[in-house]
Amino acid sequence: MEIEKNYRINSLFAFYQPLLTAKQNNYMQLYYGDDYSLGEIAEEFNVSRQAVYDNLRRTEKILEDYEGKLHLYQEFTARNQQADEIQAYVADNYPKDAKLNRLVAGLENLEEQ
C-alpha cells in the first residue's frame, strides 16, 4: 500500500511539480525523491518535524486536487496502456511490416517526451 502511494505521489509530482512553490518542491523532492526522513528535512530547513509533515500532507492534497481537475496523469496512463496494446497487436500480427513498426515506435517516443 505504501509503495503504491509513493509511486502515485511521485507520478503526480512529475506532472504538477512546476505548479508548486519552491518550498513544496524542496520538501517533496527530498522526502519522495531522495528518501530523506522528516527529521532530516526539518534539520535542513531549521523547522520542526511537524512543520515538514504538515507541508508534505498539504502538498499531497494539492497534487491530488490538480489531478482531480486536470487528469494529466490519468490520461497519460490511459494513453500508455492503449499504446502498449497497439504495440503488442502489431508485434503479434504484423511483425515484418517495417513501416508500421516504425510508426508504433514513433508513437511510443512521443509519449516518453
mmCIF file of N, CA and C in Angstrom:
data_model
loop_
_atom_site.group_PDB
_atom_site.id
_atom_site.type_symbol
_atom_site.label_atom_id
_atom_site.label_comp_id
_atom_site.label_asym_id
_atom_site.label_seq_id
_atom_site.Cartn_x
_atom_site.Cartn_y
_atom_site.Cartn_z
ATOM 1 N N MET A 1 0.820 -1.196 0.000
ATOM 2 C CA MET A 1 0.000 0.000 0.000
ATOM 3 C C MET A 1 0.866 1.263 0.000
ATOM 4 N N GLU A 2 1.860 1.291 0.883
ATOM 5 C CA GLU A 2 2.737 2.464 0.966
ATOM 6 C C GLU A 2 3.523 2.664 -0.334
ATOM 7 N N ILE A 3 3.953 1.577 -0.956
ATOM 8 C CA ILE A 3 4.697 1.675 -2.215
ATOM 9 C C ILE A 3 3.812 2.265 -3.306
ATOM 10 N N GLU A 4 2.558 1.817 -3.358
ATOM 11 C CA GLU A 4 1.620 2.337 -4.353
ATOM 12 C C GLU A 4 1.377 3.827 -4.147
ATOM 13 N N LYS A 5 1.216 4.226 -2.885
ATOM 14 C CA LYS A 5 1.000 5.641 -2.585
ATOM 15 C C LYS A 5 2.213 6.463 -3.013
ATOM 16 N N ASN A 6 3.403 5.986 -2.662
ATOM 17 C CA ASN A 6 4.623 6.699 -3.047
ATOM 18 C C ASN A 6 4.747 6.815 -4.555
ATOM 19 N N TYR A 7 4.423 5.737 -5.267
ATOM 20 C CA TYR A 7 4.502 5.768 -6.725
ATOM 21 C C TYR A 7 3.528 6.806 -7.284
ATOM 22 N N ARG A 8 2.304 6.802 -6.762
ATOM 23 C CA ARG A 8 1.303 7.761 -7.241
ATOM 24 C C ARG A 8 1.744 9.198 -6.956
ATOM 25 N N ILE A 9 2.189 9.460 -5.734
ATOM 26 C CA ILE A 9 2.616 10.820 -5.387
ATOM 27 C C ILE A 9 3.802 11.241 -6.252
ATOM 28 N N ASN A 10 4.760 10.355 -6.456
ATOM 29 C CA ASN A 10 5.897 10.676 -7.337
ATOM 30 C C ASN A 10 5.433 10.977 -8.747
ATOM 31 N N SER A 11 4.470 10.206 -9.236
ATOM 32 C CA SER A 11 3.946 10.430 -10.590
ATOM 33 C C SER A 11 3.229 11.768 -10.678
ATOM 34 N N LEU A 12 2.384 12.057 -9.701
ATOM 35 C CA LEU A 12 1.692 13.346 -9.691
ATOM 36 C C LEU A 12 2.690 14.488 -9.580
ATOM 37 N N PHE A 13 3.708 14.303 -8.756
ATOM 38 C CA PHE A 13 4.754 15.319 -8.605
ATOM 39 C C PHE A 13 5.447 15.581 -9.944
ATOM 40 N N ALA A 14 5.700 14.528 -10.702
ATOM 41 C CA ALA A 14 6.347 14.694 -12.003
ATOM 42 C C ALA A 14 5.491 15.553 -12.942
ATOM 43 N N PHE A 15 4.182 15.401 -12.881
ATOM 44 C CA PHE A 15 3.294 16.159 -13.761
ATOM 45 C C PHE A 15 3.067 17.591 -13.281
ATOM 46 N N TYR A 16 2.892 17.769 -11.990
ATOM 47 C CA TYR A 16 2.445 19.060 -11.471
ATOM 48 C C TYR A 16 3.508 19.831 -10.708
ATOM 49 N N GLN A 17 4.723 19.353 -10.689
ATOM 50 C CA GLN A 17 5.815 19.984 -9.958
ATOM 51 C C GLN A 17 5.985 21.469 -10.303
ATOM 52 N N PRO A 18 5.864 21.871 -11.560
ATOM 53 C CA PRO A 18 6.044 23.302 -11.847
ATOM 54 C C PRO A 18 4.987 24.202 -11.208
ATOM 55 N N LEU A 19 3.876 23.631 -10.761
ATOM 56 C CA LEU A 19 2.806 24.423 -10.162
ATOM 57 C C LEU A 19 2.982 24.619 -8.653
ATOM 58 N N LEU A 20 3.976 23.967 -8.083
ATOM 59 C CA LEU A 20 4.213 24.049 -6.640
ATOM 60 C C LEU A 20 5.187 25.167 -6.303
ATOM 61 N N THR A 21 5.147 25.591 -5.053
ATOM 62 C CA THR A 21 6.100 26.601 -4.591
ATOM 63 C C THR A 21 7.486 25.965 -4.446
ATOM 64 N N ALA A 22 8.486 26.806 -4.301
ATOM 65 C CA ALA A 22 9.857 26.308 -4.126
ATOM 66 C C ALA A 22 9.961 25.450 -2.866
ATOM 67 N N LYS A 23 9.320 25.887 -1.786
ATOM 68 C CA LYS A 23 9.358 25.143 -0.532
ATOM 69 C C LYS A 23 8.679 23.778 -0.697
ATOM 70 N N GLN A 24 7.523 23.749 -1.343
ATOM 71 C CA GLN A 24 6.833 22.486 -1.586
ATOM 72 C C GLN A 24 7.691 21.565 -2.449
ATOM 73 N N ASN A 25 8.295 22.130 -3.476
ATOM 74 C CA ASN A 25 9.184 21.350 -4.345
ATOM 75 C C ASN A 25 10.331 20.746 -3.562
ATOM 76 N N ASN A 26 10.965 21.558 -2.739
ATOM 77 C CA ASN A 26 12.112 21.079 -1.968
ATOM 78 C C ASN A 26 11.721 19.937 -1.041
ATOM 79 N N TYR A 27 10.665 20.130 -0.278
ATOM 80 C CA TYR A 27 10.235 19.098 0.659
ATOM 81 C C TYR A 27 9.848 17.816 -0.061
ATOM 82 N N MET A 28 9.085 17.946 -1.141
ATOM 83 C CA MET A 28 8.641 16.758 -1.890
ATOM 84 C C MET A 28 9.834 16.024 -2.501
ATOM 85 N N GLN A 29 10.759 16.775 -3.086
ATOM 86 C CA GLN A 29 11.927 16.155 -3.708
ATOM 87 C C GLN A 29 12.765 15.419 -2.669
ATOM 88 N N LEU A 30 12.992 16.059 -1.551
ATOM 89 C CA LEU A 30 13.804 15.425 -0.519
ATOM 90 C C LEU A 30 13.110 14.195 0.066
ATOM 91 N N TYR A 31 11.821 14.301 0.346
ATOM 92 C CA TYR A 31 11.106 13.209 1.009
ATOM 93 C C TYR A 31 10.827 12.055 0.054
ATOM 94 N N TYR A 32 10.239 12.351 -1.094
ATOM 95 C CA TYR A 32 9.848 11.287 -2.019
ATOM 96 C C TYR A 32 10.948 10.922 -3.014
ATOM 97 N N GLY A 33 11.713 11.909 -3.448
ATOM 98 C CA GLY A 33 12.747 11.640 -4.438
ATOM 99 C C GLY A 33 14.058 11.148 -3.849
ATOM 100 N N ASP A 34 14.479 11.799 -2.776
ATOM 101 C CA ASP A 34 15.793 11.497 -2.198
ATOM 102 C C ASP A 34 15.709 10.665 -0.922
ATOM 103 N N ASP A 35 14.489 10.315 -0.509
ATOM 104 C CA ASP A 35 14.241 9.434 0.634
ATOM 105 C C ASP A 35 14.791 9.989 1.955
ATOM 106 N N TYR A 36 14.705 11.297 2.113
ATOM 107 C CA TYR A 36 15.074 11.906 3.392
ATOM 108 C C TYR A 36 13.967 11.624 4.402
ATOM 109 N N SER A 37 14.318 11.581 5.667
ATOM 110 C CA SER A 37 13.322 11.438 6.728
ATOM 111 C C SER A 37 12.760 12.826 7.057
ATOM 112 N N LEU A 38 11.663 12.834 7.796
ATOM 113 C CA LEU A 38 11.092 14.113 8.240
ATOM 114 C C LEU A 38 12.110 14.891 9.070
ATOM 115 N N GLY A 39 12.822 14.168 9.936
ATOM 116 C CA GLY A 39 13.828 14.804 10.776
ATOM 117 C C GLY A 39 14.959 15.423 9.975
ATOM 118 N N GLU A 40 15.404 14.734 8.940
ATOM 119 C CA GLU A 40 16.491 15.263 8.114
ATOM 120 C C GLU A 40 16.053 16.523 7.364
ATOM 121 N N ILE A 41 14.829 16.516 6.873
ATOM 122 C CA ILE A 41 14.320 17.700 6.168
ATOM 123 C C ILE A 41 14.158 18.850 7.161
ATOM 124 N N ALA A 42 13.618 18.539 8.338
ATOM 125 C CA ALA A 42 13.436 19.570 9.370
ATOM 126 C C ALA A 42 14.773 20.212 9.733
ATOM 127 N N GLU A 43 15.780 19.395 9.880
ATOM 128 C CA GLU A 43 17.109 19.912 10.214
ATOM 129 C C GLU A 43 17.662 20.777 9.084
ATOM 130 N N GLU A 44 17.469 20.323 7.865
ATOM 131 C CA GLU A 44 17.953 21.059 6.680
ATOM 132 C C GLU A 44 17.345 22.459 6.601
ATOM 133 N N PHE A 45 16.070 22.584 6.944
ATOM 134 C CA PHE A 45 15.368 23.859 6.812
ATOM 135 C C PHE A 45 15.129 24.573 8.144
ATOM 136 N N ASN A 46 15.671 23.988 9.210
ATOM 137 C CA ASN A 46 15.572 24.584 10.545
ATOM 138 C C ASN A 46 14.111 24.830 10.950
ATOM 139 N N VAL A 47 13.292 23.787 10.769
ATOM 140 C CA VAL A 47 11.885 23.807 11.173
ATOM 141 C C VAL A 47 11.599 22.528 11.946
ATOM 142 N N SER A 48 10.401 22.424 12.476
ATOM 143 C CA SER A 48 10.044 21.216 13.227
ATOM 144 C C SER A 48 9.653 20.082 12.275
ATOM 145 N N ARG A 49 9.737 18.866 12.778
ATOM 146 C CA ARG A 49 9.298 17.699 12.001
ATOM 147 C C ARG A 49 7.823 17.835 11.659
ATOM 148 N N GLN A 50 7.040 18.369 12.604
ATOM 149 C CA GLN A 50 5.605 18.549 12.385
ATOM 150 C C GLN A 50 5.345 19.518 11.235
ATOM 151 N N ALA A 51 6.153 20.569 11.138
ATOM 152 C CA ALA A 51 6.001 21.535 10.043
ATOM 153 C C ALA A 51 6.263 20.863 8.696
ATOM 154 N N VAL A 52 7.274 20.027 8.641
ATOM 155 C CA VAL A 52 7.580 19.289 7.406
ATOM 156 C C VAL A 52 6.438 18.340 7.076
ATOM 157 N N TYR A 53 5.992 17.588 8.079
ATOM 158 C CA TYR A 53 4.892 16.640 7.884
ATOM 159 C C TYR A 53 3.650 17.352 7.356
ATOM 160 N N ASP A 54 3.278 18.452 7.995
ATOM 161 C CA ASP A 54 2.093 19.200 7.575
ATOM 162 C C ASP A 54 2.234 19.714 6.146
ATOM 163 N N ASN A 55 3.419 20.230 5.819
ATOM 164 C CA ASN A 55 3.651 20.732 4.463
ATOM 165 C C ASN A 55 3.535 19.611 3.436
ATOM 166 N N LEU A 56 4.104 18.459 3.736
ATOM 167 C CA LEU A 56 4.021 17.329 2.808
ATOM 168 C C LEU A 56 2.576 16.888 2.604
ATOM 169 N N ARG A 57 1.798 16.792 3.666
ATOM 170 C CA ARG A 57 0.396 16.361 3.550
ATOM 171 C C ARG A 57 -0.420 17.376 2.752
ATOM 172 N N ARG A 58 -0.197 18.662 3.014
ATOM 173 C CA ARG A 58 -0.898 19.699 2.247
ATOM 174 C C ARG A 58 -0.524 19.613 0.769
ATOM 175 N N THR A 59 0.752 19.401 0.499
ATOM 176 C CA THR A 59 1.214 19.329 -0.880
ATOM 177 C C THR A 59 0.652 18.101 -1.581
ATOM 178 N N GLU A 60 0.584 16.973 -0.893
ATOM 179 C CA GLU A 60 -0.033 15.770 -1.475
ATOM 180 C C GLU A 60 -1.482 16.052 -1.847
ATOM 181 N N LYS A 61 -2.190 16.752 -0.970
ATOM 182 C CA LYS A 61 -3.587 17.097 -1.245
ATOM 183 C C LYS A 61 -3.677 18.021 -2.458
ATOM 184 N N ILE A 62 -2.771 18.977 -2.536
ATOM 185 C CA ILE A 62 -2.743 19.893 -3.678
ATOM 186 C C ILE A 62 -2.525 19.105 -4.973
ATOM 187 N N LEU A 63 -1.577 18.171 -4.951
ATOM 188 C CA LEU A 63 -1.317 17.351 -6.142
ATOM 189 C C LEU A 63 -2.554 16.551 -6.535
ATOM 190 N N GLU A 64 -3.221 15.964 -5.558
ATOM 191 C CA GLU A 64 -4.444 15.204 -5.836
ATOM 192 C C GLU A 64 -5.538 16.121 -6.386
ATOM 193 N N ASP A 65 -5.625 17.341 -5.864
ATOM 194 C CA ASP A 65 -6.613 18.299 -6.374
ATOM 195 C C ASP A 65 -6.316 18.670 -7.825
ATOM 196 N N TYR A 66 -5.050 18.909 -8.133
ATOM 197 C CA TYR A 66 -4.681 19.201 -9.525
ATOM 198 C C TYR A 66 -5.080 18.042 -10.438
ATOM 199 N N GLU A 67 -4.781 16.834 -10.003
ATOM 200 C CA GLU A 67 -5.120 15.662 -10.814
ATOM 201 C C GLU A 67 -6.633 15.535 -10.967
ATOM 202 N N GLY A 68 -7.374 15.831 -9.908
ATOM 203 C CA GLY A 68 -8.825 15.769 -9.965
ATOM 204 C C GLY A 68 -9.416 16.748 -10.966
ATOM 205 N N LYS A 69 -8.741 17.855 -11.181
ATOM 206 C CA LYS A 69 -9.218 18.872 -12.116
ATOM 207 C C LYS A 69 -8.656 18.691 -13.524
ATOM 208 N N LEU A 70 -7.397 18.317 -13.625
ATOM 209 C CA LEU A 70 -6.716 18.293 -14.925
ATOM 210 C C LEU A 70 -6.582 16.895 -15.541
ATOM 211 N N HIS A 71 -6.535 15.878 -14.733
ATOM 212 C CA HIS A 71 -6.462 14.477 -15.187
ATOM 213 C C HIS A 71 -5.248 14.158 -16.071
ATOM 214 N N LEU A 72 -4.158 14.870 -15.911
ATOM 215 C CA LEU A 72 -2.984 14.634 -16.760
ATOM 216 C C LEU A 72 -2.397 13.244 -16.551
ATOM 217 N N TYR A 73 -2.264 12.831 -15.302
ATOM 218 C CA TYR A 73 -1.697 11.511 -15.003
ATOM 219 C C TYR A 73 -2.629 10.402 -15.473
ATOM 220 N N GLN A 74 -3.910 10.550 -15.224
ATOM 221 C CA GLN A 74 -4.894 9.542 -15.650
ATOM 222 C C GLN A 74 -4.884 9.384 -17.172
ATOM 223 N N GLU A 75 -4.864 10.490 -17.891
ATOM 224 C CA GLU A 75 -4.858 10.433 -19.354
ATOM 225 C C GLU A 75 -3.543 9.869 -19.886
ATOM 226 N N PHE A 76 -2.443 10.216 -19.248
ATOM 227 C CA PHE A 76 -1.145 9.679 -19.634
ATOM 228 C C PHE A 76 -1.132 8.155 -19.479
ATOM 229 N N THR A 77 -1.646 7.679 -18.352
ATOM 230 C CA THR A 77 -1.710 6.243 -18.094
ATOM 231 C C THR A 77 -2.591 5.537 -19.119
ATOM 232 N N ALA A 78 -3.733 6.121 -19.436
ATOM 233 C CA ALA A 78 -4.643 5.524 -20.418
ATOM 234 C C ALA A 78 -3.994 5.472 -21.804
ATOM 235 N N ARG A 79 -3.314 6.545 -22.186
ATOM 236 C CA ARG A 79 -2.624 6.558 -23.496
ATOM 237 C C ARG A 79 -1.518 5.504 -23.551
ATOM 238 N N ASN A 80 -0.780 5.365 -22.458
ATOM 239 C CA ASN A 80 0.286 4.358 -22.424
ATOM 240 C C ASN A 80 -0.266 2.945 -22.524
ATOM 241 N N GLN A 81 -1.374 2.678 -21.848
ATOM 242 C CA GLN A 81 -1.997 1.351 -21.935
ATOM 243 C C GLN A 81 -2.459 1.070 -23.357
ATOM 244 N N GLN A 82 -3.073 2.064 -23.992
ATOM 245 C CA GLN A 82 -3.529 1.910 -25.371
ATOM 246 C C GLN A 82 -2.344 1.692 -26.303
ATOM 247 N N ALA A 83 -1.291 2.448 -26.120
ATOM 248 C CA ALA A 83 -0.093 2.295 -26.952
ATOM 249 C C ALA A 83 0.524 0.912 -26.770
ATOM 250 N N ASP A 84 0.533 0.396 -25.554
ATOM 251 C CA ASP A 84 1.060 -0.951 -25.294
ATOM 252 C C ASP A 84 0.228 -2.005 -26.008
ATOM 253 N N GLU A 85 -1.089 -1.832 -25.990
ATOM 254 C CA GLU A 85 -1.966 -2.773 -26.689
ATOM 255 C C GLU A 85 -1.719 -2.744 -28.194
ATOM 256 N N ILE A 86 -1.572 -1.551 -28.749
ATOM 257 C CA ILE A 86 -1.302 -1.418 -30.184
ATOM 258 C C ILE A 86 0.040 -2.060 -30.521
ATOM 259 N N GLN A 87 1.032 -1.787 -29.711
ATOM 260 C CA GLN A 87 2.365 -2.350 -29.949
ATOM 261 C C GLN A 87 2.330 -3.877 -29.905
ATOM 262 N N ALA A 88 1.630 -4.444 -28.942
ATOM 263 C CA ALA A 88 1.524 -5.900 -28.835
ATOM 264 C C ALA A 88 0.774 -6.481 -30.031
ATOM 265 N N TYR A 89 -0.282 -5.820 -30.457
ATOM 266 C CA TYR A 89 -1.061 -6.293 -31.607
ATOM 267 C C TYR A 89 -0.216 -6.277 -32.879
ATOM 268 N N VAL A 90 0.508 -5.196 -33.077
ATOM 269 C CA VAL A 90 1.365 -5.084 -34.262
ATOM 270 C C VAL A 90 2.466 -6.144 -34.215
ATOM 271 N N ALA A 91 3.059 -6.349 -33.057
ATOM 272 C CA ALA A 91 4.123 -7.352 -32.922
ATOM 273 C C ALA A 91 3.598 -8.751 -33.213
ATOM 274 N N ASP A 92 2.365 -9.040 -32.776
ATOM 275 C CA ASP A 92 1.780 -10.362 -32.995
ATOM 276 C C ASP A 92 1.300 -10.578 -34.428
ATOM 277 N N ASN A 93 0.737 -9.548 -35.031
ATOM 278 C CA ASN A 93 0.069 -9.716 -36.318
ATOM 279 C C ASN A 93 0.825 -9.149 -37.512
ATOM 280 N N TYR A 94 1.709 -8.210 -37.273
ATOM 281 C CA TYR A 94 2.444 -7.579 -38.378
ATOM 282 C C TYR A 94 3.926 -7.418 -38.036
ATOM 283 N N PRO A 95 4.584 -8.477 -37.634
ATOM 284 C CA PRO A 95 5.976 -8.327 -37.176
ATOM 285 C C PRO A 95 6.945 -7.922 -38.291
ATOM 286 N N LYS A 96 6.597 -8.182 -39.539
ATOM 287 C CA LYS A 96 7.512 -7.874 -40.645
ATOM 288 C C LYS A 96 7.205 -6.553 -41.328
ATOM 289 N N ASP A 97 6.167 -5.867 -40.904
ATOM 290 C CA ASP A 97 5.796 -4.585 -41.507
ATOM 291 C C ASP A 97 6.663 -3.486 -40.884
ATOM 292 N N ALA A 98 7.756 -3.162 -41.549
ATOM 293 C CA ALA A 98 8.738 -2.222 -41.001
ATOM 294 C C ALA A 98 8.142 -0.834 -40.788
ATOM 295 N N LYS A 99 7.356 -0.361 -41.746
ATOM 296 C CA LYS A 99 6.780 0.976 -41.630
ATOM 297 C C LYS A 99 5.820 1.038 -40.439
ATOM 298 N N LEU A 100 4.958 0.051 -40.297
ATOM 299 C CA LEU A 100 4.011 0.036 -39.180
ATOM 300 C C LEU A 100 4.745 -0.025 -37.841
ATOM 301 N N ASN A 101 5.776 -0.840 -37.753
ATOM 302 C CA ASN A 101 6.569 -0.919 -36.521
ATOM 303 C C ASN A 101 7.273 0.399 -36.220
ATOM 304 N N ARG A 102 7.745 1.096 -37.255
ATOM 305 C CA ARG A 102 8.376 2.399 -37.087
ATOM 306 C C ARG A 102 7.361 3.428 -36.579
ATOM 307 N N LEU A 103 6.146 3.389 -37.129
ATOM 308 C CA LEU A 103 5.099 4.311 -36.695
ATOM 309 C C LEU A 103 4.715 4.074 -35.232
ATOM 310 N N VAL A 104 4.605 2.817 -34.857
ATOM 311 C CA VAL A 104 4.269 2.486 -33.464
ATOM 312 C C VAL A 104 5.405 2.931 -32.538
ATOM 313 N N ALA A 105 6.631 2.709 -32.958
ATOM 314 C CA ALA A 105 7.776 3.151 -32.152
ATOM 315 C C ALA A 105 7.774 4.675 -32.020
ATOM 316 N N GLY A 106 7.399 5.372 -33.079
ATOM 317 C CA GLY A 106 7.304 6.832 -33.032
ATOM 318 C C GLY A 106 6.245 7.292 -32.044
ATOM 319 N N LEU A 107 5.130 6.573 -32.010
ATOM 320 C CA LEU A 107 4.069 6.882 -31.054
ATOM 321 C C LEU A 107 4.577 6.709 -29.620
ATOM 322 N N GLU A 108 5.299 5.634 -29.374
ATOM 323 C CA GLU A 108 5.866 5.392 -28.045
ATOM 324 C C GLU A 108 6.852 6.507 -27.662
ATOM 325 N N ASN A 109 7.662 6.951 -28.619
ATOM 326 C CA ASN A 109 8.633 8.010 -28.338
ATOM 327 C C ASN A 109 7.953 9.328 -28.001
ATOM 328 N N LEU A 110 6.813 9.610 -28.639
ATOM 329 C CA LEU A 110 6.074 10.838 -28.329
ATOM 330 C C LEU A 110 5.612 10.844 -26.884
ATOM 331 N N GLU A 111 5.143 9.718 -26.394
ATOM 332 C CA GLU A 111 4.661 9.617 -25.023
ATOM 333 C C GLU A 111 5.792 9.797 -24.021
ATOM 334 N N GLU A 112 6.991 9.393 -24.362
ATOM 335 C CA GLU A 112 8.121 9.486 -23.448
ATOM 336 C C GLU A 112 8.643 10.912 -23.327
ATOM 337 N N GLN A 113 8.334 11.756 -24.298
ATOM 338 C CA GLN A 113 8.839 13.125 -24.278
ATOM 339 C C GLN A 113 8.064 13.964 -23.383
#
